[in-house]
XYZ file of C-alpha atoms in Angstrom:
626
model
C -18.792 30.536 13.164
C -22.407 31.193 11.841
C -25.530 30.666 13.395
C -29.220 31.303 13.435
C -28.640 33.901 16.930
C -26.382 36.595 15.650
C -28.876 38.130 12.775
C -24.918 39.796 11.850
C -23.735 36.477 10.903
C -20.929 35.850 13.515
C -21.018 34.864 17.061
C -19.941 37.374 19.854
C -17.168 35.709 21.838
C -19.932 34.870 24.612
C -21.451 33.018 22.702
C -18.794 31.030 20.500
C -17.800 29.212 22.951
C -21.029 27.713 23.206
C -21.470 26.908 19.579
C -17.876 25.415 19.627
C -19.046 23.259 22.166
C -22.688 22.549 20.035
C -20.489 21.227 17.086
C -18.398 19.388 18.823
C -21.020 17.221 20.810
C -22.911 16.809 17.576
C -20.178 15.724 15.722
C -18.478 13.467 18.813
C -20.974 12.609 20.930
C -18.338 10.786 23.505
C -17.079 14.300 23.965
C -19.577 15.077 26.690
C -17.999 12.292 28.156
C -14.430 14.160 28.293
C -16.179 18.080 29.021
C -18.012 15.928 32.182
C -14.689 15.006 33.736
C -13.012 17.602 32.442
C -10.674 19.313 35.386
C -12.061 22.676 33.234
C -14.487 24.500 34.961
C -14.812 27.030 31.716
C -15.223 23.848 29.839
C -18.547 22.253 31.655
C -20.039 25.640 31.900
C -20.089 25.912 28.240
C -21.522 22.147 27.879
C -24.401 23.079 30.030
C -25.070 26.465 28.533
C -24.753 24.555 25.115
C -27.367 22.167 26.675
C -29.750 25.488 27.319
C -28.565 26.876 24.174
C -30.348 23.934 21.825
C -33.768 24.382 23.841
C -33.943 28.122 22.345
C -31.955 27.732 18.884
C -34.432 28.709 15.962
C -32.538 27.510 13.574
C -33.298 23.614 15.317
C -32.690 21.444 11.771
C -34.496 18.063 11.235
C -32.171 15.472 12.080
C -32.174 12.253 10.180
C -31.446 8.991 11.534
C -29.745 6.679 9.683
C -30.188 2.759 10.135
C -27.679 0.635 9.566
C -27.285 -1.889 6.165
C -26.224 -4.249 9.054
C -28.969 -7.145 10.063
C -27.501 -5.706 13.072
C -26.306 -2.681 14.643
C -22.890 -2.913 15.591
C -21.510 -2.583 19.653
C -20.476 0.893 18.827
C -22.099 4.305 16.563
C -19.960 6.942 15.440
C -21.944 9.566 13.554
C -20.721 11.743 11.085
C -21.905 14.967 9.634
C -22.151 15.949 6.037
C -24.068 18.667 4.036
C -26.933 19.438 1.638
C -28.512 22.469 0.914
C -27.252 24.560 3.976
C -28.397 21.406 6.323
C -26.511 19.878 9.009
C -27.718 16.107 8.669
C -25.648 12.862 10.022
C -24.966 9.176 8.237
C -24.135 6.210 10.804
C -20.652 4.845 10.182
C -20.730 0.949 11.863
C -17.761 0.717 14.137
C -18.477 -2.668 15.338
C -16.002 -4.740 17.002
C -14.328 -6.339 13.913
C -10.266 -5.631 13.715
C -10.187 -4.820 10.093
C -13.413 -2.423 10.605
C -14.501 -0.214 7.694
C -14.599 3.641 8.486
C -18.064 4.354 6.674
C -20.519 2.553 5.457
C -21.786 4.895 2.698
C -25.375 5.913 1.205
C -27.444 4.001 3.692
C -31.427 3.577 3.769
C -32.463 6.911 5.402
C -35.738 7.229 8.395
C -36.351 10.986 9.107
C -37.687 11.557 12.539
C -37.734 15.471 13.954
C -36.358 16.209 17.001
C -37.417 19.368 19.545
C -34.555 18.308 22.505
C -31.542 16.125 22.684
C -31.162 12.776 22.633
C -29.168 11.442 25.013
C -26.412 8.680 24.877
C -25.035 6.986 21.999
C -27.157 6.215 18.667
C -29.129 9.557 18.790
C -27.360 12.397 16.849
C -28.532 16.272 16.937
C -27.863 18.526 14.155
C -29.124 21.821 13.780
C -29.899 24.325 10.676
C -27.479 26.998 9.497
C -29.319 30.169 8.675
C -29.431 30.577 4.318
C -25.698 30.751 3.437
C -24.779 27.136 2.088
C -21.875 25.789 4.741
C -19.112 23.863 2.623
C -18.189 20.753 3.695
C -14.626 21.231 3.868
C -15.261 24.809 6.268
C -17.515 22.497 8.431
C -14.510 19.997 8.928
C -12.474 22.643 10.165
C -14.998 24.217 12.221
C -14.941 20.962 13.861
C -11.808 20.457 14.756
C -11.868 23.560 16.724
C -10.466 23.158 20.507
C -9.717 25.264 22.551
C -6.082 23.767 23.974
C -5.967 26.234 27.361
C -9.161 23.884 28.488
C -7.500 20.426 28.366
C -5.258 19.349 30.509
C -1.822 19.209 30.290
C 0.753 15.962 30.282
C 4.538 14.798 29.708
C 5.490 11.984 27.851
C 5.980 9.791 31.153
C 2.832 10.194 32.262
C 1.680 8.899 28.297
C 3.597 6.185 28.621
C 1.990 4.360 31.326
C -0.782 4.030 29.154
C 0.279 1.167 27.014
C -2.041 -1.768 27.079
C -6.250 -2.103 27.126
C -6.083 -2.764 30.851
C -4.127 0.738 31.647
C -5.619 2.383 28.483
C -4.023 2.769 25.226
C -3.149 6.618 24.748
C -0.891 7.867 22.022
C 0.667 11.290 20.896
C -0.078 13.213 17.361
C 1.418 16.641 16.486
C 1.359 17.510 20.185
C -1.952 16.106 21.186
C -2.988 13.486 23.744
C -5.584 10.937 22.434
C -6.987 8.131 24.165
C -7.797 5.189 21.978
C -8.159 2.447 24.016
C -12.044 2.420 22.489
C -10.889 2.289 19.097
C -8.346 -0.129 19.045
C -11.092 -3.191 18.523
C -12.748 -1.273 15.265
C -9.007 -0.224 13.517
C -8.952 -1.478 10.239
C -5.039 -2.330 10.083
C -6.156 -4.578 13.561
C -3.952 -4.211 16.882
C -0.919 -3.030 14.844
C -1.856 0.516 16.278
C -1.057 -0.788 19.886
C 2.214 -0.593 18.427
C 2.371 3.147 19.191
C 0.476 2.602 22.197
C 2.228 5.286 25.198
C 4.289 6.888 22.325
C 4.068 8.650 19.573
C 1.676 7.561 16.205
C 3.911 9.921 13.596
C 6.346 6.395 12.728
C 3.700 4.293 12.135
C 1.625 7.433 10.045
C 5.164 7.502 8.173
C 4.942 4.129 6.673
C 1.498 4.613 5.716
C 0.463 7.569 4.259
C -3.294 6.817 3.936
C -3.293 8.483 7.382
C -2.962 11.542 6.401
C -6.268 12.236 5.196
C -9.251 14.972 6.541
C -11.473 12.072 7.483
C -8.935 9.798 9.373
C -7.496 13.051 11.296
C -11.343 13.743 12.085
C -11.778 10.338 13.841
C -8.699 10.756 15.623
C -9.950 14.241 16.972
C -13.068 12.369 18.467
C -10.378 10.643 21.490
C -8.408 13.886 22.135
C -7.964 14.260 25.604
C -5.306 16.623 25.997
C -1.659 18.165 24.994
C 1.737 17.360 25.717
C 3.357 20.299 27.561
C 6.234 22.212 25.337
C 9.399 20.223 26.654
C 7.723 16.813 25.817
C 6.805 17.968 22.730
C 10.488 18.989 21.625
C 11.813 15.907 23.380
C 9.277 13.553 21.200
C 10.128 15.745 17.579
C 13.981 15.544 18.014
C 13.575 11.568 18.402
C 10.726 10.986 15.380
C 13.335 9.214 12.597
C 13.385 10.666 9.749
C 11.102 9.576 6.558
C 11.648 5.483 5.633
C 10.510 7.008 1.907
C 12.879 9.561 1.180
C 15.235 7.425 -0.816
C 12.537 6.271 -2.776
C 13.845 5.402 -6.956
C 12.638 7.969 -9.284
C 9.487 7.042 -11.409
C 8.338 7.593 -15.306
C 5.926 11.114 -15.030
C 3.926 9.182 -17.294
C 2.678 7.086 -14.331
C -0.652 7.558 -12.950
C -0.290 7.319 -9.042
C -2.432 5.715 -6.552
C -0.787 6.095 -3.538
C 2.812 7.999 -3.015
C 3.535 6.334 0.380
C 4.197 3.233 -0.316
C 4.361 4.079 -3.822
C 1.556 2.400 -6.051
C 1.050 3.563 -9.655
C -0.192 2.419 -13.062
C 0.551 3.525 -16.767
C -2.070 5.173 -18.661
C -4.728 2.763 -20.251
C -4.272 4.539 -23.960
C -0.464 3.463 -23.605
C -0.912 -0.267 -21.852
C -1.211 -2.135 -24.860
C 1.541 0.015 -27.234
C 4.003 -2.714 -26.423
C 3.557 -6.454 -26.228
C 6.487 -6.567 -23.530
C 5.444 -3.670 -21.034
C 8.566 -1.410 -20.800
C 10.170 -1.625 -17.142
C 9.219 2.078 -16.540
C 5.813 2.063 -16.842
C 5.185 -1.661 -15.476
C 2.551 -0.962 -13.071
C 4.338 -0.393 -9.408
C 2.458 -2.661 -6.392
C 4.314 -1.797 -3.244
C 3.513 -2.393 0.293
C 6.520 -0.542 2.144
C 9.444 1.001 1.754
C 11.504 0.172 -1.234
C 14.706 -1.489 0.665
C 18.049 -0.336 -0.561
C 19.752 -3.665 -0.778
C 23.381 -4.101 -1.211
C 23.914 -7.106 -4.143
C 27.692 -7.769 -2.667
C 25.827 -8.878 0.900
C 23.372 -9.895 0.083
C 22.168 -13.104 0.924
C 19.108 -15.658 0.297
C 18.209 -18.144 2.577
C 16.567 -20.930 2.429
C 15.189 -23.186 5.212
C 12.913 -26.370 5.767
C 15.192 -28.707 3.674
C 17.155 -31.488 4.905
C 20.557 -29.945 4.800
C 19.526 -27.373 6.984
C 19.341 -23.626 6.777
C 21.084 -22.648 3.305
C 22.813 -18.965 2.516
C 22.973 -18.384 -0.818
C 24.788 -15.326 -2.339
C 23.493 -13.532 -5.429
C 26.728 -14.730 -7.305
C 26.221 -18.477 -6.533
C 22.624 -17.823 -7.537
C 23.588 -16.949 -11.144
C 26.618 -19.291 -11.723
C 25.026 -22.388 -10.046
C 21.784 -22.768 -11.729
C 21.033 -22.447 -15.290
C 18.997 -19.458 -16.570
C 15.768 -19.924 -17.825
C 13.864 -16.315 -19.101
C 9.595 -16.685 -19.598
C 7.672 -14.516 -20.473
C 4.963 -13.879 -17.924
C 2.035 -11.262 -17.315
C 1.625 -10.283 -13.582
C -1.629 -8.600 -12.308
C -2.805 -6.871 -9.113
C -5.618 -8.144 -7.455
C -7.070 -4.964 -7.344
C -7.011 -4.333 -10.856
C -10.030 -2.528 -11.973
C -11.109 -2.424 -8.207
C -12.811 1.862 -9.710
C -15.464 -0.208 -11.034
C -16.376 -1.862 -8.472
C -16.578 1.324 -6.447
C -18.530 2.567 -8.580
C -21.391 0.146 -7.417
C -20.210 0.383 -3.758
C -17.413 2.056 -1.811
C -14.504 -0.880 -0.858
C -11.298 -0.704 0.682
C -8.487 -0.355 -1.178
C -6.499 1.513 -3.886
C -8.482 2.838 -6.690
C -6.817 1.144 -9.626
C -8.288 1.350 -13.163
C -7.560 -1.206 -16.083
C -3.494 -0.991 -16.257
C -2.684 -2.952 -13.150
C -1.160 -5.376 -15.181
C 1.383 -5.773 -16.722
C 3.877 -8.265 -19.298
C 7.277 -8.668 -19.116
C 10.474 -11.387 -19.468
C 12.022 -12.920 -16.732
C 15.188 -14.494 -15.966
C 16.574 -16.063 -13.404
C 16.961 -19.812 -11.778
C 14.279 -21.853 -11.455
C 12.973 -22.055 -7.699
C 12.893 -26.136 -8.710
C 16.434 -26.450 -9.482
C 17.796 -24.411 -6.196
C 15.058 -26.501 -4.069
C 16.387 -30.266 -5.455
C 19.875 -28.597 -5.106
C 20.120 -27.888 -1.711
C 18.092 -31.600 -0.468
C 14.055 -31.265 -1.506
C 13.218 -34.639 -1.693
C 10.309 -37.272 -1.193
C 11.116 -36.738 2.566
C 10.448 -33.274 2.711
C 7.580 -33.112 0.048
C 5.952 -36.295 2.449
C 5.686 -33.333 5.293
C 5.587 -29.981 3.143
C 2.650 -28.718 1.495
C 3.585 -25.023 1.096
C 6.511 -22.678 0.230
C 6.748 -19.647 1.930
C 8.597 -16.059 0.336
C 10.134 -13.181 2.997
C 10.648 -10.201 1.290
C 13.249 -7.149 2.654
C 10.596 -4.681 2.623
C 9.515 -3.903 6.552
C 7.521 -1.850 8.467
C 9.090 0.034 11.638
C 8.457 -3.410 13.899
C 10.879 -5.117 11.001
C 7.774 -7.599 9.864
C 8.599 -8.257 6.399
C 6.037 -8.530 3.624
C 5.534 -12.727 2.911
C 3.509 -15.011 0.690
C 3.436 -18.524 0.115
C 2.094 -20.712 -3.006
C 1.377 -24.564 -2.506
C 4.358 -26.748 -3.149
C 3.319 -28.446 -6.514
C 3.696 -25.211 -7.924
C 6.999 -24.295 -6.436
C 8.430 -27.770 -7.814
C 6.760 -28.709 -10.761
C 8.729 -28.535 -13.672
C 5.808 -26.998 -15.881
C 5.564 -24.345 -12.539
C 8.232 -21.985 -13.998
C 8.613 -20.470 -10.955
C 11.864 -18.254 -10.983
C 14.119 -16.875 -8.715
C 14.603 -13.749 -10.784
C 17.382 -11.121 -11.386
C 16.476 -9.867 -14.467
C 13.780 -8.111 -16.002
C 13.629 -7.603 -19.754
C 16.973 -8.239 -20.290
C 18.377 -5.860 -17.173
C 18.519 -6.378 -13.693
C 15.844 -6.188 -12.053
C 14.459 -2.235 -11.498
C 14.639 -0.898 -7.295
C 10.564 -1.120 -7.989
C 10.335 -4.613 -9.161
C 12.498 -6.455 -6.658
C 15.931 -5.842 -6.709
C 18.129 -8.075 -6.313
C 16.137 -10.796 -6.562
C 12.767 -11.703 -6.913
C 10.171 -14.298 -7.288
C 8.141 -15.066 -10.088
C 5.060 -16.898 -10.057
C 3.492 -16.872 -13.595
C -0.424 -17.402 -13.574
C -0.687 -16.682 -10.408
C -1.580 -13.235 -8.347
C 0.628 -10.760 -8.065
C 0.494 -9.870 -4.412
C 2.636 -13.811 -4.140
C 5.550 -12.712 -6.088
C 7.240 -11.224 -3.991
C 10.080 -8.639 -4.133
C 13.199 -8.310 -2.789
C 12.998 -12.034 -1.785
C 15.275 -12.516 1.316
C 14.180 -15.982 2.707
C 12.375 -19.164 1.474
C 10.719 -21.579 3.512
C 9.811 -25.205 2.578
C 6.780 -25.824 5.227
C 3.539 -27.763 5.675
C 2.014 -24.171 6.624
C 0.663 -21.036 4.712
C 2.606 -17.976 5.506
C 1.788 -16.197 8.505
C 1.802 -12.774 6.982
C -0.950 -10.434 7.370
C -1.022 -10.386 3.119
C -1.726 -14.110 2.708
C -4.193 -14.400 6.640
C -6.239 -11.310 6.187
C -5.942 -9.796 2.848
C -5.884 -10.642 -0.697
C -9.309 -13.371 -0.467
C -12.689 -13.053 -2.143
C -16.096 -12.805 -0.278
C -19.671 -12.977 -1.292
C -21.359 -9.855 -1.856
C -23.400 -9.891 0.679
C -20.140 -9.966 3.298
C -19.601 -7.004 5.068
C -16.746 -5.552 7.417
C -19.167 -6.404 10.457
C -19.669 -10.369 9.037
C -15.690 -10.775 7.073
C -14.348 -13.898 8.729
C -10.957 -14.014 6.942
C -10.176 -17.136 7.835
C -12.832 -18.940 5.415
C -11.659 -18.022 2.828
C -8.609 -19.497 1.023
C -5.906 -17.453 -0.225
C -6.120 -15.694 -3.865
C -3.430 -17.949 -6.067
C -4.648 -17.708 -9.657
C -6.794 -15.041 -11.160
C -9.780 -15.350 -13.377
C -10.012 -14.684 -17.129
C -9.294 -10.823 -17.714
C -9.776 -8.463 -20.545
C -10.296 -4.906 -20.799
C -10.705 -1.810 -23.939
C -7.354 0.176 -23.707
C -8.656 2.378 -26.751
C -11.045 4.281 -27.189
C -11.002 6.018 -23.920
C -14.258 6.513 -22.017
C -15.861 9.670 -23.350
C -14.309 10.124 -26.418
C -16.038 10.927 -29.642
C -15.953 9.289 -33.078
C -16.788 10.682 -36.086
C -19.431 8.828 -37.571
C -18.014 9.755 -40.800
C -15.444 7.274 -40.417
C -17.820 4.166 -40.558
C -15.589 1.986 -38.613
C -14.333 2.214 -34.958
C -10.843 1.110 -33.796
C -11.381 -0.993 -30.161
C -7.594 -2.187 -28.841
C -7.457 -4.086 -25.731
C -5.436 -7.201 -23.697
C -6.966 -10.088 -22.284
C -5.395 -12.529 -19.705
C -6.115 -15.675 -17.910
C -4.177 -17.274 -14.593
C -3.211 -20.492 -14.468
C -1.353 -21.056 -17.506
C -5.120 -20.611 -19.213
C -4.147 -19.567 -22.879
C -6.511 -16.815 -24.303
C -8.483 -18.224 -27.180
C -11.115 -15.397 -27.704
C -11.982 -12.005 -27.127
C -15.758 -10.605 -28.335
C -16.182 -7.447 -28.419
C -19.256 -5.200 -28.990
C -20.251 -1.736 -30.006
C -23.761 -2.190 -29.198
C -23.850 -2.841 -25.330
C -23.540 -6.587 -26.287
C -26.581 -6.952 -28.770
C -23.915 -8.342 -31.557
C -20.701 -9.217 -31.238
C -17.532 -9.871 -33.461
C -14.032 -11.528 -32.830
C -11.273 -9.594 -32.333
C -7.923 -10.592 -33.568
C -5.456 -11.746 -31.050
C -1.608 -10.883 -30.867
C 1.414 -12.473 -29.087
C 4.396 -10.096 -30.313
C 4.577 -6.029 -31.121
C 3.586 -5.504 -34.784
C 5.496 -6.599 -37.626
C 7.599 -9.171 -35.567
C 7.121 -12.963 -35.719
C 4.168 -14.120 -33.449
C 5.682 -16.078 -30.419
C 5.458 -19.723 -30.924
C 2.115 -21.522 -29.239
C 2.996 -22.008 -25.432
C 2.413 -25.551 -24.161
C -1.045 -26.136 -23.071
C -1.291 -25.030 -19.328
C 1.542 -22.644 -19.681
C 0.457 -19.458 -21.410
C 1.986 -17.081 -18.628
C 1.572 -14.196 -21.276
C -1.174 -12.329 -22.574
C -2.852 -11.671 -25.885
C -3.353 -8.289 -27.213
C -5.971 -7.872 -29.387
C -7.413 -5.327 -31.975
C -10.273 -5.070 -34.003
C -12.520 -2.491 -36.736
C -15.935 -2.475 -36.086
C -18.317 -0.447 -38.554
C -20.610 2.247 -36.750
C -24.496 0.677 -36.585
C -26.746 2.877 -38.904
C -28.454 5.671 -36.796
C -26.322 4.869 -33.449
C -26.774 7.516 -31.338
C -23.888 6.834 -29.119
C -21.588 3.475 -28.900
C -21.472 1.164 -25.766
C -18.354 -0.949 -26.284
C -18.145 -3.912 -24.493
C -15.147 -6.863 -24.532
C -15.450 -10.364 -23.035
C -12.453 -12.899 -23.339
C -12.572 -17.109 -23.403
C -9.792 -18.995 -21.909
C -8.968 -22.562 -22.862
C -11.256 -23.870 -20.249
C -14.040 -21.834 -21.840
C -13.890 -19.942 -18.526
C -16.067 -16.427 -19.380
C -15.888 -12.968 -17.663
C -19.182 -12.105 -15.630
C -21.096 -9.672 -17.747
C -22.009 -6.875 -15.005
C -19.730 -5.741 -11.556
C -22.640 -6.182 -8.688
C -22.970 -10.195 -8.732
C -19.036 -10.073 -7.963
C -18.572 -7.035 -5.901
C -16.758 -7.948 -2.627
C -15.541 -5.593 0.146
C -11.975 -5.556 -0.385
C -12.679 -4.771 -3.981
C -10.832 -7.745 -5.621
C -10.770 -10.006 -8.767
C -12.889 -7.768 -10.865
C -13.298 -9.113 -14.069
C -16.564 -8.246 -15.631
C -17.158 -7.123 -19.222
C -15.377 -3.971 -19.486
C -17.606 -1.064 -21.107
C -17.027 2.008 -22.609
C -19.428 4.463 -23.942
C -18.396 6.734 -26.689
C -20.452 9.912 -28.288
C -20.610 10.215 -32.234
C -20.292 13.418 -33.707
């Protein structure tokens, strides 16, 4: 550890302890909390010698304040430190009381006011000045997690486990450690899931979700450490962890640009997207919430309630001999596609996808319609339903099963197309895409399509799940985690027009020589909205030209016209565009038109929203000419 004091560069032992302590009060501020009524006598001496310590320390930095974007601040301020030039200097992250709470609100409006003592309590923040050498960020994290274990106290797992609810406090275990979150539970952003592991041990849960496992999230956890399990608890509680719900995982294409490995969420490579009017099952872009279930086709079983024959069990034999099979061909997108640009304006929560969320493929299967009027839909049931609900296989350790629902005039409708699917370009479905049996919604979101369908349920309510309640809905710009009331918004269902360049890539150079650029791209509408236009532009968007559209690979017949409100597919389109005469660089820019003369947005900001969804404004990409 460095500090201004030791003109050598590193602390004595005498004083470490101290600085130890310095860091971690000015990085967790609640810890002085813990050191006050810590059983540790070693421990409080070195909190009030710290307190001494920061009266004398010449290297005292100027600590700025941070307010909060917030009109207001939230109930509760975690600071956190980063950085520049050799400076210690904090950034408020709002931890209000919101379930789905966002860990950092980034880049905020910054008031500088210099310190000479500490502030007490929370919302004042001390940081202090490293002497010359420039501290990296990442040895500052570790320096901060430094404890030293002999000075907290010591428990077994029973005496965890009585800790299990907000009245008793909510304490959980981590790689041996003892953490008290009964603070944090209101601000978690997956909401009171995490008293799930509440008296036990948070490695499961971490499992199933792998976003866990990064530096900042393990630095937030640090801030409620409290103490250590002693060595026989510790064994006890590794010899009972299960083992990984990933590791049978399918095997994927290398080609595929991942997002996230756990659950596994991946996209092709843009300059490859639009190679192939029907997207090759390999590279399809991968959307998964949990687990991919291993699912046995001989017992399997589908079933189906909310109809007036009762609860129906359908076998994946009777699905395919009992209903005709109908095959569309249908274009499925992420809601999150192209969420990086929209980061790039403001931080949001969610995967980083780029442009190649989306996807086309065929589809076969029975039509939800025809298995729905089989087994008793009628005008008695649609007088009381206004919804059908999908239950996937996929689960998390508490066996809740990803769900969905769509209204019920698009379930029945005989221009719907709706399938119960098995197959996917001529083979049965992939593991990835839903196995046995899935359902496919064309023109609608992909996050309601859901895989590995296991039950269907005719209802006059939404779904419950925590995919169609709290997740996958738009907000203005202006909503924030602290002001995100998830229940006024409705459900995404279909998306808005889409396009985006797939070649060049950004960067690239041209030769000017050439005279002409080559722009290839897709373009997509929800709905059953057929494409009728894409402009694109090599100027920023100061003239345009049409690009020509395409509804089959080259040198194959065009597919046929689809029926006005059922174009499920999308176009790909191509175009030459000469160089402008004394172009310095190119801007190019695309736009699509759908048959309701529906228009992409021409910039990000005016659509950004915090969970970084339906982003569909002009797509740009700048090249150099050389």
């Amino acid at each position: 550890m460095w500090c201004n004091h030791s003109k050598r560069g590193a602390c004595d032992d005498a004083t470490g302890c101290v600085h130890v302590t310095l860091v971690r009060l000015i990085k967790f501020p609640s810890g002085s909390r813990r050191i006050c009524r810590s059983r540790s006598p070693k421990l409080q001496d070195s909190y009030k010698r710290a307190m001494q310590h920061l009266k004398h320390c010449q290297g005292l930095a100027q600590v700025f304040l941070i307010r909060s974007q917030s009109s207001r601040l939230s109930k509760s301020v975690i600071p956190s430190l980063s950085v520049w030039d050799g400076h210690f200097s904090c950034r408020w992250r709002s931890t209000g009381g919101h379930g789905r709470q966002k860990y950092f609100n980034d880049r905020l409006p910054k008031f500088r006011f210099a310190l000479a003592g500490l502030l007490a309590g929370t919302g004042a923040v001390l940081a202090y000045k490293l002497h010359q050498d420039k501290v990296q960020l990442a040895a500052t994290s570790a320096q901060l997690r430094v404890t030293q274990t002999s000075d907290l106290p010591v428990y077994t797992l029973e005496e965890v486990t009585k800790h299990r609810s907000l009245d008793s406090g909510v304490w959980v275990t981590y790689k041996g450690g003892v953490y008290d979150i009964t603070e944090f539970v209101a601000i978690h952003p997956g909401g009171d899931k995490i008293l799930l592991a509440a008296g036990g041990a948070l490695e499961p849960y971490w499992a199933l979700y792998a976003v866990h496992q990064q530096d900042h999230v393990l630095e937030i956890l640090s801030e409620y450490k409290i103490g250590v399990l002693n060595p026989e608890s510790y064994k006890k509680q590794e010899s009972a962890n299960p083992s990984d719900p990933y590791s049978a995982e399918p095997t994927r294409h290398p080609a595929l640009q991942i997002n996230s490995l756990k659950p596994f969420n991946a996209e092709p490579p843009a300059s490859i997207l639009s190679d192939n009017y029907i997207t090759p099952s390999v590279i399809f872009f991968k959307r998964n919430h949990l687990p991919v279930p291993r699912v046995d086709p001989e017992a399997y079983r589908l079933e189906i309630e909310g109809l007036s024959g009762g609860v129906v069990s359908l076998s994946l034999s009777e699905l395919k001999s009992r209903f005709p099979k109908h095959t569309i061909t249908a274009t499925l997108q992420c809601a999150g596609n192209r969420r990086s640009e929209m980061n790039k304006v403001k931080q949001v929560k969610g995967l980083n996808w780029g442009i190649a969320a989306i996807s086309n493929a065929t589809w076969s299967g029975a039509r939800l319609r025809d298995v729905l009027l089989y087994y008793g839909f009628g005008p008695e049931v649609a007088a009381k339903a206004k919804h059908v609900q999908f239950e996937g296989l996929d689960k998390d350790v508490t066996g809740t099963a990803y769900g969905a629902s769509i209204p019920l005039n698009k379930a029945v409708s005989e221009e719907g197309d709706v399938l119960l699917a098995y197959e996917m370009n001529g083979e049965d479905l992939p593991p990835d895409h839903g196995y046995p049996v899935r359902v496919v919604v064309p023109g609608v979101v992909g996050a309601r399509n859901v895989k590995w369908l296991g039950k269907i349920v005719v209802s006059d309510e939404e779904s419950k799940s925590h995919w169609q309640q709290n997740d996958y809905k738009g907000f203005s710009p202006g909503t924030d985690w602290d002001t995100v009331d998830f229940k006024s918004a409705p459900a995404i269902q279909e998306l808005p027009i889409q396009s985006a360049i797939t070649h060049p890539a950004e960067g690239t150079s041209v030769d000017r020589s050439d005279r002409e650029v080559t722009v290839k791209g897709y373009a997509w509408s929800g709905g059953g909205r057929e494409v009728v236009r894409v402009d694109v532009s090599v100027d920023g968007g100061k003239t345009w030209h049409v690009a020509k559209l395409r509804t089959s690979d080259q040198g194959q017949h065009p597919a046929p016209p689809p029926p006005p409100g059922r174009a499920w597919a999308w176009k790909l389109w191509e175009i030459d565009v000469p160089i402008p005469h004394r172009a310095q660089e190119l801007e190019i820019v695309c736009k699509a038109v759908d048959s309701g003369y529906n228009m992409q947005p021409d910039t990000v900001a005016p659509i950004w929203n915090l969970r970084g969804v339906l982003s569909n404004a002009w797509h740009r990409v700048k090249l150099a000419l050389s």
